[in-house]
Short mmCIF file of C-alpha atoms in Angstrom, two decimals:
data_model
loop_
_atom_site.label_atom_id
_atom_site.label_comp_id
_atom_site.label_asym_id
_atom_site.label_seq_id
_atom_site.Cartn_x
_atom_site.Cartn_y
_atom_site.Cartn_z
CA UNK A 1315 14.21 7.83 -2.07
CA UNK A 1316 10.69 9.25 -2.13
CA UNK A 1317 11.45 11.49 -5.09
CA UNK A 1318 13.13 8.65 -7.00
CA UNK A 1319 10.16 6.35 -6.44
CA UNK A 1320 7.66 9.05 -7.41
CA UNK A 1321 9.58 9.79 -10.60
CA UNK A 1322 9.44 6.12 -11.58
CA UNK A 1323 5.73 5.89 -10.75
CA UNK A 1324 5.17 8.99 -12.86
CA UNK A 1325 7.00 7.44 -15.81
CA UNK A 1326 4.97 4.24 -15.51
CA UNK A 1327 1.68 6.10 -15.20
CA UNK A 1328 2.36 8.38 -18.16
CA UNK A 1329 3.29 5.31 -20.20
CA UNK A 1330 0.01 3.60 -19.25
CA UNK A 1331 -2.04 6.66 -20.11
CA UNK A 1332 -0.27 6.93 -23.47
CA UNK A 1333 -1.36 3.39 -24.32
CA UNK A 1334 -4.82 3.21 -22.76
CA UNK A 1335 -7.69 5.56 -22.02
CA UNK A 1336 -7.63 5.17 -18.22
CA UNK A 1337 -5.49 3.74 -15.43
CA UNK A 1338 -6.31 2.20 -12.06
CA UNK A 1339 -4.04 2.54 -9.03
CA UNK A 1340 -3.95 1.35 -5.42
CA UNK A 1341 -2.17 3.28 -2.67
CA UNK A 1342 -0.90 2.42 0.80
CA UNK A 1343 -1.59 4.85 3.64
CA UNK A 1344 1.36 5.15 6.02
CA UNK A 1345 3.91 7.76 7.11
CA UNK A 1346 6.53 5.76 5.21
CA UNK A 1347 4.76 6.74 1.99
CA UNK A 1348 4.40 10.47 2.72
CA UNK A 1349 7.51 11.74 0.93
CA UNK A 1350 6.84 9.62 -2.14
CA UNK A 1351 3.20 10.75 -2.33
CA UNK A 1352 4.20 14.39 -1.91
CA UNK A 1353 6.64 14.07 -4.80
CA UNK A 1354 4.09 12.17 -6.88
CA UNK A 1355 1.54 14.95 -6.43
CA UNK A 1356 4.13 17.34 -7.87
CA UNK A 1357 4.82 15.22 -10.97
CA UNK A 1358 3.99 17.07 -14.17
CA UNK A 1359 2.08 16.07 -17.29
CA UNK A 1360 -0.13 13.45 -15.66
CA UNK A 1361 -3.82 13.58 -16.52
CA UNK A 1362 -5.13 12.47 -13.13
CA UNK A 1363 -8.70 12.82 -14.40
CA UNK A 1364 -8.15 9.54 -16.24
CA UNK A 1365 -6.99 7.72 -13.11
CA UNK A 1366 -9.18 5.73 -10.70
CA UNK A 1367 -7.72 5.37 -7.19
CA UNK A 1368 -8.20 2.79 -4.45
CA UNK A 1369 -6.50 2.16 -1.13
CA UNK A 1370 -5.44 -1.16 0.31
CA UNK A 1371 -6.74 -1.31 3.85
CA UNK A 1372 -8.88 0.42 6.47
CA UNK A 1373 -9.54 0.16 10.18
CA UNK A 1374 -12.81 -1.18 11.54
CA UNK A 1375 -14.43 0.68 14.41
CA UNK A 1376 -13.17 4.23 13.91
CA UNK A 1377 -15.78 6.97 13.39
CA UNK A 1378 -16.30 7.93 9.74
CA UNK A 1379 -14.66 11.32 10.30
CA UNK A 1380 -11.67 10.07 12.31
CA UNK A 1381 -8.38 11.52 10.98
CA UNK A 1382 -6.65 8.19 11.67
CA UNK A 1383 -8.68 6.43 8.99
CA UNK A 1384 -6.50 5.52 6.03
CA UNK A 1385 -8.95 7.03 3.57
CA UNK A 1386 -8.68 10.33 5.44
CA UNK A 1387 -4.88 10.08 5.52
CA UNK A 1388 -4.66 9.51 1.78
CA UNK A 1389 -7.13 12.32 1.13
CA UNK A 1390 -4.88 14.73 3.04
CA UNK A 1391 -1.67 13.54 1.40
CA UNK A 1392 -2.81 12.85 -2.16
CA UNK A 1393 -6.48 12.59 -3.11
CA UNK A 1394 -7.20 16.25 -2.28
CA UNK A 1395 -4.07 17.46 -4.05
CA UNK A 1396 -4.64 16.14 -7.57
CA UNK A 1397 -7.86 15.78 -9.55
CA UNK A 1398 -8.43 12.03 -9.77
CA UNK A 1399 -11.23 10.91 -12.02
CA UNK A 1400 -12.62 8.63 -9.30
CA UNK A 1401 -11.51 7.76 -5.76
CA UNK A 1402 -13.01 4.66 -4.15
CA UNK A 1403 -12.65 4.64 -0.37
CA UNK A 1404 -13.27 1.65 1.88
CA UNK A 1405 -16.40 2.62 3.78
CA UNK A 1406 -17.65 2.14 7.31
CA UNK A 1407 -20.51 -0.26 6.64
CA UNK A 1408 -22.18 -1.80 9.71
CA UNK A 1409 -21.30 -5.20 8.21
CA UNK A 1410 -17.53 -5.25 7.47
CA UNK A 1411 -17.79 -8.45 5.44
CA UNK A 1412 -20.36 -6.82 3.19
CA UNK A 1413 -18.10 -3.79 2.76
CA UNK A 1414 -15.19 -6.08 1.89
CA UNK A 1415 -17.33 -7.74 -0.78
CA UNK A 1416 -18.44 -4.37 -2.17
CA UNK A 1417 -14.85 -3.16 -2.45
CA UNK A 1418 -13.70 -6.43 -4.00
CA UNK A 1419 -16.35 -6.02 -6.70
CA UNK A 1420 -15.11 -2.49 -7.50
CA UNK A 1421 -11.53 -3.72 -7.77
CA UNK A 1422 -12.58 -6.58 -10.04
CA UNK A 1423 -14.26 -4.33 -12.60
CA UNK A 1424 -10.99 -3.90 -14.53
CA UNK A 1425 -7.28 -4.69 -14.14
CA UNK A 1426 -5.16 -2.76 -11.66
CA UNK A 1427 -2.24 -1.09 -13.39
CA UNK A 1428 -0.04 0.28 -10.58
CA UNK A 1429 0.23 -0.22 -6.83
CA UNK A 1430 2.25 2.00 -4.49
CA UNK A 1431 2.91 0.10 -1.27
CA UNK A 1432 5.27 -0.47 1.65
CA UNK A 1433 6.37 -3.24 4.01
CA UNK A 1434 5.48 -3.40 7.71
CA UNK A 1435 7.94 -4.05 10.50
CA UNK A 1436 6.55 -7.59 10.78
CA UNK A 1437 6.80 -8.05 7.02
CA UNK A 1438 3.14 -7.40 6.36
CA UNK A 1439 1.68 -6.22 3.06
CA UNK A 1440 -1.38 -4.06 3.62
CA UNK A 1441 -2.85 -5.64 6.78
CA UNK A 1442 -1.83 -9.17 5.86
CA UNK A 1443 0.08 -9.83 9.08
CA UNK A 1444 1.91 -13.18 9.46
CA UNK A 1445 -0.88 -14.76 11.55
CA UNK A 1446 -3.56 -14.03 8.92
CA UNK A 1447 -1.60 -13.81 5.66
CA UNK A 1448 -2.39 -16.32 2.93
CA UNK A 1449 -0.31 -16.27 -0.24
CA UNK A 1450 -3.04 -18.27 -2.00
CA UNK A 1451 -6.07 -16.52 -0.51
CA UNK A 1452 -9.26 -17.11 -2.48
CA UNK A 1453 -10.66 -13.79 -1.29
CA UNK A 1454 -9.78 -10.44 -2.82
CA UNK A 1455 -10.66 -8.35 0.23
CA UNK A 1456 -11.28 -9.63 3.74
CA UNK A 1457 -11.70 -8.75 7.41
CA UNK A 1458 -8.63 -9.48 9.57
CA UNK A 1459 -7.48 -9.22 13.17
CA UNK A 1460 -4.31 -7.16 13.56
CA UNK A 1461 -1.39 -8.67 15.42
CA UNK A 1462 0.34 -6.90 18.32
CA UNK A 1463 3.47 -5.95 16.34
CA UNK A 1464 1.39 -4.34 13.61
CA UNK A 1465 -0.70 -2.40 16.14
CA UNK A 1466 2.41 -1.21 17.99
CA UNK A 1467 3.84 0.04 14.69
CA UNK A 1468 0.87 2.38 14.39
CA UNK A 1469 1.80 3.86 17.77
CA UNK A 1470 5.50 4.06 16.92
CA UNK A 1471 4.62 5.82 13.65
CA UNK A 1472 2.75 8.47 15.63
CA UNK A 1473 -0.66 7.57 14.25
CA UNK A 1474 -2.17 6.74 17.67
CA UNK A 1475 -1.20 7.84 21.20
CA UNK A 1476 -1.31 4.38 22.81
CA UNK A 1477 -1.81 0.74 21.85
CA UNK A 1478 -5.26 0.83 23.39
CA UNK A 1479 -6.34 3.43 20.83
CA UNK A 1480 -5.39 1.25 17.85
CA UNK A 1481 -8.29 -0.77 16.40
CA UNK A 1482 -7.96 -4.53 16.63
CA UNK A 1483 -9.56 -5.36 13.25
CA UNK A 1484 -9.41 -4.03 9.72
CA UNK A 1485 -10.45 -4.62 6.12
CA UNK A 1486 -7.54 -5.43 3.83
CA UNK A 1487 -6.82 -6.37 0.25
CA UNK A 1488 -5.31 -9.85 0.21
CA UNK A 1489 -1.88 -10.77 -1.08
CA UNK A 1490 -3.16 -12.36 -4.33
CA UNK A 1491 -5.21 -9.20 -4.98
CA UNK A 1492 -2.12 -7.03 -4.51
CA UNK A 1493 0.06 -9.24 -6.69
CA UNK A 1494 -2.52 -9.21 -9.47
CA UNK A 1495 -1.40 -5.82 -10.73
CA UNK A 1496 0.73 -4.68 -13.62
CA UNK A 1497 3.47 -2.91 -11.65
CA UNK A 1498 4.34 -2.59 -7.97
CA UNK A 1499 6.39 0.23 -6.45
CA UNK A 1500 7.41 -0.62 -2.88
CA UNK A 1501 8.85 2.21 -0.76
CA UNK A 1502 10.46 1.16 2.55
CA UNK A 1503 12.40 3.74 4.58
CA UNK A 1504 13.77 3.56 8.11
CA UNK A 1505 15.90 1.34 10.33
CA UNK A 1506 12.83 -0.29 11.88
CA UNK A 1507 12.14 -1.93 8.51
CA UNK A 1508 15.63 -3.32 7.84
CA UNK A 1509 14.96 -6.78 9.25
CA UNK A 1510 11.68 -7.07 7.35
CA UNK A 1511 13.42 -6.01 4.13
CA UNK A 1512 16.18 -8.58 4.68
CA UNK A 1513 13.64 -11.34 5.28
CA UNK A 1514 11.63 -10.22 2.25
CA UNK A 1515 14.64 -10.38 -0.05
CA UNK A 1516 16.58 -13.32 1.32
CA UNK A 1517 14.30 -15.43 3.53
CA UNK A 1518 11.88 -18.15 2.50
CA UNK A 1519 8.84 -17.07 0.52
CA UNK A 1520 5.94 -17.66 2.88
CA UNK A 1521 3.55 -16.25 5.41
CA UNK A 1522 6.19 -15.84 8.13
CA UNK A 1523 7.18 -12.75 6.13
CA UNK A 1524 4.27 -11.92 3.80
CA UNK A 1525 6.33 -9.34 1.87
CA UNK A 1526 8.55 -12.17 0.63
CA UNK A 1527 5.74 -12.79 -1.88
CA UNK A 1528 6.86 -9.67 -3.73
CA UNK A 1529 9.69 -11.77 -5.16
CA UNK A 1530 7.13 -13.69 -7.19
CA UNK A 1531 6.00 -10.57 -9.08
CA UNK A 1532 7.77 -9.87 -12.40
CA UNK A 1533 7.58 -6.07 -12.13
CA UNK A 1534 8.14 -5.03 -8.53
CA UNK A 1535 10.58 -2.22 -7.75
CA UNK A 1536 11.84 -1.86 -4.18
CA UNK A 1537 13.09 1.51 -2.91
CA UNK A 1538 15.26 1.66 0.22
CA UNK A 1539 17.16 4.32 2.11
CA UNK A 1540 20.50 3.70 3.89
CA UNK A 1541 18.72 2.91 7.16
CA UNK A 1542 16.42 0.26 5.72
CA UNK A 1543 19.06 -1.35 3.50
CA UNK A 1544 20.22 -4.78 4.76
CA UNK A 1545 23.96 -5.44 4.90
CA UNK A 1546 23.85 -7.67 1.81
CA UNK A 1547 23.05 -4.60 -0.32
CA UNK A 1548 25.03 -1.48 -1.00
CA UNK A 1549 23.05 1.67 -0.05
CA UNK A 1550 24.11 3.13 -3.39
CA UNK A 1551 22.61 0.30 -5.43
CA UNK A 1552 18.86 0.40 -6.17
CA UNK A 1553 17.25 -2.84 -5.05
CA UNK A 1554 14.79 -4.71 -7.23
CA UNK A 1555 12.54 -7.42 -5.90
#
């Protein structure tokens, strides 16, 4: 699954770079993305020097050098492995709202071409959990409080030892900001995600399952493994949202 997704991302990125001088990408930071990012770093004939990279969320309250920070995770898994032209990380400003505004301004400088993302066990996109998600958000980047299911996922994924270690707030790109991109590649492995995938594909489009909004995007590819595939789909059939 990871290799298949990375191959498709590589095709899309090479196509963009053949038609334009630069490309801009946003990446999710999560263990579910590790195999895809590893395969993407191995893709050939991509001029990464012409690519500007962003990430889609970051914890508030962790020290700047904490390995759990999403910027640090992406640096280990991707940003340090290929020579991006520019990497913009969400910083640790004393004023999170000011940092959100700064990052929103960077994102708004030019269109976003490609986003590599996943779906949370509660159906979140980035850190747009059901209690705070807004499919028509007027903000591009905002400060949010994380719900208990989202925070527990971070423990279950092995990112933190206990729930008490998981920050309660974060900076996240909003759903309209994520959907305002040329192509989306959504990689969702594991049995813990099956219910969220089913709700995303077949449930109502709304904030009860924020990932359902992916169905409104004209170029969103969804990659599943047998464990995350809902019963309505054959594991052998690629799913498209």
